[in-house]
PDB file of C-alpha atoms in Angstrom:
ATOM      1  CA  ASN A   1       0.000   0.000   0.000  1.00 64.00           C
ATOM      2  CA  ALA A   2       1.282   3.440  -0.916  1.00 79.00           C
ATOM      3  CA  GLY A   3      -0.957   5.206   1.623  1.00 94.00           C
ATOM      4  CA  VAL A   4      -1.336   8.908   0.859  1.00 96.00           C
ATOM      5  CA  THR A   5       0.689  10.126  -2.114  1.00 97.00           C
ATOM      6  CA  GLN A   6       1.300  13.797  -2.816  1.00 97.00           C
ATOM      7  CA  THR A   7       2.799  15.274  -5.956  1.00 97.00           C
ATOM      8  CA  PRO A   8       4.875  17.222  -6.643  1.00 97.00           C
ATOM      9  CA  LYS A   9       7.266  17.243  -3.674  1.00 97.00           C
ATOM     10  CA  PHE A  10       8.567  20.711  -4.534  1.00 97.00           C
ATOM     11  CA  GLN A  11       7.176  23.533  -6.641  1.00 97.00           C
ATOM     12  CA  VAL A  12       8.166  27.118  -7.378  1.00 97.00           C
ATOM     13  CA  LEU A  13       5.565  29.473  -8.809  1.00 97.00           C
ATOM     14  CA  LYS A  14       5.502  33.090  -9.804  1.00 97.00           C
ATOM     15  CA  THR A  15       2.844  35.371  -8.401  1.00 98.00           C
ATOM     16  CA  GLY A  16      -0.380  34.989 -10.375  1.00 97.00           C
ATOM     17  CA  GLN A  17       0.345  31.528 -11.735  1.00 97.00           C
ATOM     18  CA  SER A  18      -2.031  28.668 -11.103  1.00 96.00           C
ATOM     19  CA  MET A  19      -1.342  25.075 -10.273  1.00 96.00           C
ATOM     20  CA  THR A  20      -2.863  21.933  -8.798  1.00 98.00           C
ATOM     21  CA  LEU A  21      -1.415  19.962  -5.930  1.00 98.00           C
ATOM     22  CA  GLN A  22      -2.286  16.316  -6.295  1.00 98.00           C
ATOM     23  CA  CYS A  23      -3.311  13.957  -3.502  1.00 98.00           C
ATOM     24  CA  ALA A  24      -4.255  10.312  -3.886  1.00 98.00           C
ATOM     25  CA  GLN A  25      -4.931   7.582  -1.353  1.00 97.00           C
ATOM     26  CA  ASP A  26      -5.324   3.862  -1.917  1.00 96.00           C
ATOM     27  CA  MET A  27      -6.918   2.944   1.411  1.00 94.00           C
ATOM     28  CA  ASN A  28     -10.536   3.570   0.361  1.00 93.00           C
ATOM     29  CA  HIS A  29     -10.808   6.327   2.946  1.00 92.00           C
ATOM     30  CA  GLU A  30     -13.926   8.459   2.937  1.00 90.00           C
ATOM     31  CA  TYR A  31     -12.472  11.532   4.616  1.00 89.00           C
ATOM     32  CA  MET A  32      -9.714  13.622   3.014  1.00 92.00           C
ATOM     33  CA  SER A  33      -8.309  17.004   3.908  1.00 92.00           C
ATOM     34  CA  TRP A  34      -5.660  19.580   3.096  1.00 95.00           C
ATOM     35  CA  TYR A  35      -3.500  21.389   5.641  1.00 94.00           C
ATOM     36  CA  ARG A  36      -0.847  24.016   5.309  1.00 95.00           C
ATOM     37  CA  GLN A  37       2.064  24.254   7.694  1.00 94.00           C
ATOM     38  CA  ASP A  38       3.935  27.482   8.265  1.00 92.00           C
ATOM     39  CA  PRO A  39       6.801  28.045  10.724  1.00 84.00           C
ATOM     40  CA  GLY A  40       5.446  28.609  14.213  1.00 74.00           C
ATOM     41  CA  MET A  41       1.833  28.117  13.103  1.00 76.00           C
ATOM     42  CA  GLY A  42       1.277  24.393  13.390  1.00 81.00           C
ATOM     43  CA  LEU A  43      -1.048  22.853  10.804  1.00 88.00           C
ATOM     44  CA  ARG A  44      -4.094  24.755   9.601  1.00 89.00           C
ATOM     45  CA  LEU A  45      -6.998  23.143   7.810  1.00 88.00           C
ATOM     46  CA  ILE A  46      -7.707  24.502   4.314  1.00 93.00           C
ATOM     47  CA  HIS A  47     -10.488  22.290   2.915  1.00 93.00           C
ATOM     48  CA  TYR A  48     -11.871  18.867   3.623  1.00 91.00           C
ATOM     49  CA  SER A  49     -14.158  16.271   2.098  1.00 91.00           C
ATOM     50  CA  VAL A  50     -16.285  13.636   3.828  1.00 88.00           C
ATOM     51  CA  GLY A  51     -16.894  11.696   0.610  1.00 90.00           C
ATOM     52  CA  ALA A  52     -16.960  11.891  -3.171  1.00 92.00           C
ATOM     53  CA  GLY A  53     -18.872  14.957  -4.308  1.00 94.00           C
ATOM     54  CA  ILE A  54     -18.814  16.622  -0.857  1.00 92.00           C
ATOM     55  CA  THR A  55     -16.345  19.331   0.143  1.00 93.00           C
ATOM     56  CA  ASP A  56     -16.290  22.058   2.745  1.00 91.00           C
ATOM     57  CA  GLN A  57     -14.083  24.876   3.948  1.00 90.00           C
ATOM     58  CA  GLY A  58     -11.686  24.707   6.828  1.00 87.00           C
ATOM     59  CA  GLU A  59      -9.918  27.414   8.767  1.00 85.00           C
ATOM     60  CA  VAL A  60      -7.985  29.067   5.903  1.00 92.00           C
ATOM     61  CA  PRO A  61      -9.804  28.380   2.599  1.00 94.00           C
ATOM     62  CA  ASN A  62      -9.257  31.688   0.766  1.00 96.00           C
ATOM     63  CA  GLY A  63      -7.254  31.348  -2.447  1.00 96.00           C
ATOM     64  CA  TYR A  64      -7.795  27.598  -2.716  1.00 97.00           C
ATOM     65  CA  ASN A  65     -10.327  25.394  -4.479  1.00 97.00           C
ATOM     66  CA  VAL A  66     -10.958  21.678  -4.139  1.00 97.00           C
ATOM     67  CA  SER A  67     -13.122  19.024  -5.715  1.00 96.00           C
ATOM     68  CA  ARG A  68     -13.708  15.340  -4.958  1.00 97.00           C
ATOM     69  CA  SER A  69     -14.874  13.450  -8.009  1.00 96.00           C
ATOM     70  CA  THR A  70     -13.551  10.084  -6.808  1.00 96.00           C
ATOM     71  CA  THR A  71     -12.903   8.493  -3.427  1.00 95.00           C
ATOM     72  CA  GLU A  72      -9.185   8.238  -4.184  1.00 96.00           C
ATOM     73  CA  ASP A  73      -8.297  11.757  -5.319  1.00 97.00           C
ATOM     74  CA  PHE A  74      -8.551  15.167  -3.682  1.00 98.00           C
ATOM     75  CA  PRO A  75      -6.653  17.843  -5.638  1.00 98.00           C
ATOM     76  CA  LEU A  76      -6.006  21.325  -4.263  1.00 98.00           C
ATOM     77  CA  ARG A  77      -6.034  24.180  -6.764  1.00 98.00           C
ATOM     78  CA  LEU A  78      -4.353  27.534  -6.443  1.00 97.00           C
ATOM     79  CA  LEU A  79      -6.061  29.819  -8.949  1.00 92.00           C
ATOM     80  CA  SER A  80      -3.702  32.788  -8.674  1.00 97.00           C
ATOM     81  CA  ALA A  81      -0.691  32.130  -6.469  1.00 97.00           C
ATOM     82  CA  ALA A  82       0.416  34.744  -3.959  1.00 97.00           C
ATOM     83  CA  PRO A  83       3.600  34.918  -1.846  1.00 97.00           C
ATOM     84  CA  SER A  84       1.430  34.390   1.246  1.00 96.00           C
ATOM     85  CA  GLN A  85       0.732  30.890  -0.052  1.00 97.00           C
ATOM     86  CA  THR A  86       4.361  29.891   0.316  1.00 97.00           C
ATOM     87  CA  SER A  87       4.092  26.959   2.683  1.00 97.00           C
ATOM     88  CA  VAL A  88       4.282  23.202   3.077  1.00 97.00           C
ATOM     89  CA  TYR A  89       1.016  21.514   2.144  1.00 98.00           C
ATOM     90  CA  PHE A  90      -0.102  18.212   3.601  1.00 96.00           C
ATOM     91  CA  CYS A  91      -2.914  16.004   2.462  1.00 96.00           C
ATOM     92  CA  ALA A  92      -4.496  13.625   4.965  1.00 93.00           C
ATOM     93  CA  SER A  93      -7.138  10.938   4.911  1.00 93.00           C
ATOM     94  CA  SER A  94      -9.011   8.801   7.407  1.00 89.00           C
ATOM     95  CA  TYR A  95     -11.221   5.756   7.208  1.00 86.00           C
ATOM     96  CA  SER A  96     -14.339   7.571   8.256  1.00 74.00           C
ATOM     97  CA  ASN A  97     -15.500  10.865   9.620  1.00 66.00           C
ATOM     98  CA  HIS A  98     -15.913   9.291  13.023  1.00 68.00           C
ATOM     99  CA  ARG A  99     -14.106  11.203  15.702  1.00 64.00           C
ATOM    100  CA  SER A 100     -11.940   8.216  16.607  1.00 71.00           C
ATOM    101  CA  SER A 101     -10.609   7.611  13.101  1.00 80.00           C
ATOM    102  CA  PRO A 102      -6.931   8.721  12.967  1.00 86.00           C
ATOM    103  CA  LEU A 103      -5.496  10.730  10.095  1.00 89.00           C
ATOM    104  CA  HIS A 104      -2.944   9.367   7.622  1.00 93.00           C
ATOM    105  CA  PHE A 105      -0.725  12.051   6.113  1.00 95.00           C
ATOM    106  CA  GLY A 106       1.257  12.310   2.927  1.00 96.00           C
ATOM    107  CA  ASN A 107       4.819  13.627   2.983  1.00 95.00           C
ATOM    108  CA  GLY A 108       3.896  17.070   1.791  1.00 96.00           C
ATOM    109  CA  THR A 109       4.443  19.497  -1.061  1.00 97.00           C
ATOM    110  CA  ARG A 110       6.794  22.401  -0.444  1.00 97.00           C
ATOM    111  CA  LEU A 111       5.531  25.389  -2.397  1.00 97.00           C
ATOM    112  CA  THR A 112       7.400  28.653  -2.933  1.00 97.00           C
ATOM    113  CA  VAL A 113       5.690  31.618  -4.576  1.00 97.00           C
ATOM    114  CA  THR A 114       7.992  34.390  -5.742  1.00 97.00           C
TER     115      THR A 114
ATOM    116  CA  LEU B   1     -13.497  23.755  18.674  1.00 54.00           C
ATOM    117  CA  ALA B   2     -11.381  22.500  21.546  1.00 61.00           C
ATOM    118  CA  LYS B   3      -8.187  24.537  21.633  1.00 79.00           C
ATOM    119  CA  THR B   4      -5.047  22.824  22.887  1.00 87.00           C
ATOM    120  CA  THR B   5      -2.048  24.188  24.728  1.00 91.00           C
ATOM    121  CA  GLN B   6       1.289  22.386  24.861  1.00 94.00           C
ATOM    122  CA  PRO B   7       4.836  23.380  25.851  1.00 96.00           C
ATOM    123  CA  ILE B   8       6.722  24.771  22.878  1.00 94.00           C
ATOM    124  CA  SER B   9       9.802  22.643  23.466  1.00 96.00           C
ATOM    125  CA  MET B  10      11.348  20.038  25.763  1.00 97.00           C
ATOM    126  CA  ASP B  11      14.789  18.517  26.121  1.00 97.00           C
ATOM    127  CA  SER B  12      15.540  15.040  27.434  1.00 97.00           C
ATOM    128  CA  TYR B  13      18.508  12.717  27.705  1.00 97.00           C
ATOM    129  CA  GLU B  14      18.514   9.347  26.030  1.00 97.00           C
ATOM    130  CA  GLY B  15      16.990   6.590  28.121  1.00 96.00           C
ATOM    131  CA  GLN B  16      14.762   8.892  30.159  1.00 97.00           C
ATOM    132  CA  GLU B  17      10.968   8.856  30.261  1.00 97.00           C
ATOM    133  CA  VAL B  18       9.396  11.925  28.705  1.00 98.00           C
ATOM    134  CA  ASN B  19       5.968  13.274  29.608  1.00 98.00           C
ATOM    135  CA  ILE B  20       4.310  15.905  27.437  1.00 97.00           C
ATOM    136  CA  THR B  21       1.130  17.453  28.793  1.00 96.00           C
ATOM    137  CA  CYS B  22      -1.592  19.014  26.685  1.00 95.00           C
ATOM    138  CA  SER B  23      -4.357  21.249  28.066  1.00 94.00           C
ATOM    139  CA  HIS B  24      -7.780  21.226  26.421  1.00 90.00           C
ATOM    140  CA  ASN B  25     -10.128  22.922  28.856  1.00 91.00           C
ATOM    141  CA  ASN B  26     -13.161  23.115  26.545  1.00 86.00           C
ATOM    142  CA  ILE B  27     -13.075  19.552  25.272  1.00 87.00           C
ATOM    143  CA  ALA B  28     -16.515  18.325  24.203  1.00 84.00           C
ATOM    144  CA  THR B  29     -18.166  15.222  25.593  1.00 86.00           C
ATOM    145  CA  ASN B  30     -17.688  13.210  22.411  1.00 81.00           C
ATOM    146  CA  ASP B  31     -14.167  14.364  21.567  1.00 84.00           C
ATOM    147  CA  TYR B  32     -11.259  11.948  21.389  1.00 87.00           C
ATOM    148  CA  ILE B  33      -7.680  12.948  22.174  1.00 90.00           C
ATOM    149  CA  THR B  34      -5.099  11.975  19.578  1.00 91.00           C
ATOM    150  CA  TRP B  35      -1.335  12.459  19.466  1.00 94.00           C
ATOM    151  CA  TYR B  36       0.790  12.700  16.350  1.00 95.00           C
ATOM    152  CA  GLN B  37       4.539  12.708  15.780  1.00 96.00           C
ATOM    153  CA  GLN B  38       6.220  14.665  13.003  1.00 95.00           C
ATOM    154  CA  PHE B  39       9.794  14.341  11.756  1.00 95.00           C
ATOM    155  CA  PRO B  40      11.355  17.040   9.540  1.00 89.00           C
ATOM    156  CA  SER B  41      10.218  16.885   5.906  1.00 87.00           C
ATOM    157  CA  GLN B  42       7.528  14.310   6.709  1.00 92.00           C
ATOM    158  CA  GLY B  43       3.831  14.392   7.421  1.00 94.00           C
ATOM    159  CA  PRO B  44       2.551  13.797  10.959  1.00 94.00           C
ATOM    160  CA  ARG B  45       2.190  10.168  12.030  1.00 95.00           C
ATOM    161  CA  PHE B  46      -0.450   8.801  14.394  1.00 93.00           C
ATOM    162  CA  ILE B  47       0.959   7.662  17.761  1.00 95.00           C
ATOM    163  CA  ILE B  48      -1.888   7.036  20.159  1.00 95.00           C
ATOM    164  CA  GLN B  49      -5.498   7.926  20.880  1.00 92.00           C
ATOM    165  CA  GLY B  50      -7.729   7.842  23.924  1.00 92.00           C
ATOM    166  CA  TYR B  51     -11.044   8.958  25.324  1.00 91.00           C
ATOM    167  CA  LYS B  52     -10.583   8.558  29.082  1.00 90.00           C
ATOM    168  CA  THR B  53      -8.305   6.922  31.679  1.00 88.00           C
ATOM    169  CA  LYS B  54      -5.148   5.291  30.300  1.00 94.00           C
ATOM    170  CA  VAL B  55      -4.210   3.858  26.944  1.00 94.00           C
ATOM    171  CA  THR B  56      -0.964   2.058  26.151  1.00 94.00           C
ATOM    172  CA  ASN B  57       0.510   0.725  22.931  1.00 94.00           C
ATOM    173  CA  GLU B  58       3.951  -0.403  21.814  1.00 93.00           C
ATOM    174  CA  VAL B  59       5.113   3.183  21.345  1.00 92.00           C
ATOM    175  CA  ALA B  60       3.626   5.288  24.142  1.00 96.00           C
ATOM    176  CA  SER B  61       1.091   5.688  26.919  1.00 97.00           C
ATOM    177  CA  LEU B  62      -1.636   8.270  27.182  1.00 97.00           C
ATOM    178  CA  PHE B  63      -2.990   9.381  30.538  1.00 97.00           C
ATOM    179  CA  ILE B  64      -6.313  11.206  30.705  1.00 97.00           C
ATOM    180  CA  PRO B  65      -7.726  12.417  34.049  1.00 96.00           C
ATOM    181  CA  ALA B  66     -11.383  12.093  34.887  1.00 95.00           C
ATOM    182  CA  ASP B  67     -12.242  15.688  33.928  1.00 95.00           C
ATOM    183  CA  ARG B  68     -10.526  15.198  30.528  1.00 94.00           C
ATOM    184  CA  LYS B  69      -9.300  18.805  30.525  1.00 94.00           C
ATOM    185  CA  SER B  70      -5.755  17.673  29.948  1.00 95.00           C
ATOM    186  CA  SER B  71      -3.820  14.646  28.742  1.00 96.00           C
ATOM    187  CA  THR B  72      -0.240  13.453  29.065  1.00 97.00           C
ATOM    188  CA  LEU B  73       1.728  11.597  26.438  1.00 97.00           C
ATOM    189  CA  SER B  74       4.396   9.409  27.999  1.00 98.00           C
ATOM    190  CA  LEU B  75       7.348   8.130  25.966  1.00 97.00           C
ATOM    191  CA  PRO B  76       9.371   5.490  27.839  1.00 94.00           C
ATOM    192  CA  ARG B  77      13.165   5.442  27.509  1.00 93.00           C
ATOM    193  CA  VAL B  78      13.500   7.879  24.624  1.00 97.00           C
ATOM    194  CA  SER B  79      16.222   7.546  22.016  1.00 96.00           C
ATOM    195  CA  LEU B  80      17.709  10.019  19.540  1.00 96.00           C
ATOM    196  CA  SER B  81      15.191   8.843  16.940  1.00 95.00           C
ATOM    197  CA  ASP B  82      12.350  10.205  19.098  1.00 96.00           C
ATOM    198  CA  THR B  83      13.499  13.750  18.373  1.00 97.00           C
ATOM    199  CA  ALA B  84      10.440  15.222  16.647  1.00 97.00           C
ATOM    200  CA  VAL B  85       7.477  17.539  17.060  1.00 96.00           C
ATOM    201  CA  TYR B  86       4.519  16.065  18.951  1.00 97.00           C
ATOM    202  CA  TYR B  87       0.995  17.337  18.393  1.00 94.00           C
ATOM    203  CA  CYS B  88      -1.989  16.923  20.652  1.00 92.00           C
ATOM    204  CA  LEU B  89      -5.245  16.914  18.739  1.00 88.00           C
ATOM    205  CA  VAL B  90      -8.791  17.177  20.017  1.00 85.00           C
ATOM    206  CA  GLY B  91     -11.576  17.074  17.513  1.00 74.00           C
ATOM    207  CA  SER B  92     -15.161  16.346  16.714  1.00 59.00           C
ATOM    208  CA  ALA B  93     -16.567  14.337  13.882  1.00 50.00           C
ATOM    209  CA  TYR B  94     -18.685  15.627  11.092  1.00 51.00           C
ATOM    210  CA  SER B  95     -22.219  15.584  12.350  1.00 44.00           C
ATOM    211  CA  GLY B  96     -23.973  16.557   9.175  1.00 44.00           C
ATOM    212  CA  ALA B  97     -25.229  19.665  10.888  1.00 39.00           C
ATOM    213  CA  GLY B  98     -21.935  21.463  11.174  1.00 41.00           C
ATOM    214  CA  SER B  99     -18.364  21.399  10.036  1.00 47.00           C
ATOM    215  CA  TYR B 100     -15.665  18.818  10.614  1.00 53.00           C
ATOM    216  CA  GLN B 101     -12.688  20.477  12.163  1.00 60.00           C
ATOM    217  CA  LEU B 102      -9.591  18.962  13.638  1.00 66.00           C
ATOM    218  CA  THR B 103      -7.445  21.672  15.132  1.00 67.00           C
ATOM    219  CA  PHE B 104      -3.713  21.184  15.440  1.00 76.00           C
ATOM    220  CA  GLY B 105      -1.862  23.299  17.965  1.00 74.00           C
ATOM    221  CA  LYS B 106       1.739  24.350  17.449  1.00 82.00           C
ATOM    222  CA  GLY B 107       3.091  21.153  18.914  1.00 92.00           C
ATOM    223  CA  THR B 108       5.959  20.369  21.279  1.00 96.00           C
ATOM    224  CA  LYS B 109       9.441  20.091  19.835  1.00 95.00           C
ATOM    225  CA  LEU B 110      11.198  17.296  21.707  1.00 97.00           C
ATOM    226  CA  SER B 111      14.966  17.193  21.492  1.00 97.00           C
ATOM    227  CA  VAL B 112      16.680  14.048  22.767  1.00 97.00           C
ATOM    228  CA  ILE B 113      20.261  14.589  23.866  1.00 96.00           C
ATOM    229  CA  PRO B 114      22.889  11.830  23.801  1.00 94.00           C
TER     230      PRO B 114
END
């Protein structure tokens, strides 16, 4: 099992460019989410999905879009990158949306916006 | 959302037991307490989870007092490889009537000294 796979590992963008961060899981998990991690800020929830076709906003959703067309994939789109979006992005999944279901994380995408 | 408070950093010598305490004064009745470990350049990894009293697995123990307003992660006989950031997480499941939010604090950076 690959678990949660994120691509790319590193990305440099110029201000105003768009891109999609990919996230795929092979564990048939219903719940998927995106976090960003900035120095001294811990992890902050951007968007999440409790199943295919269902998404919702987290703590810091502005500037990001998501969709969930399949159970396996949960891409994160930056429509017009800004330097404030320079961060490390983590995708996570869990078996269910039950409160006792632990999260499985990918190894992150390090994004730099110049 | 239950907010958590942890020490920013801790130092310990190899072979010692380490206890990291997390405060979560407004924990909800149905919330679980989950701890994650994060190494540099990796996503967080699930360590242990509990609801009340004590939980033990092959990696750590988790102590939760009766009022559940705090919890303590105990790592027995730490080694250099336990140097990492440890996050305490308290969260509620998606109820269908509200949002699903798992809030990560800033974590505790544990440094193990030879």
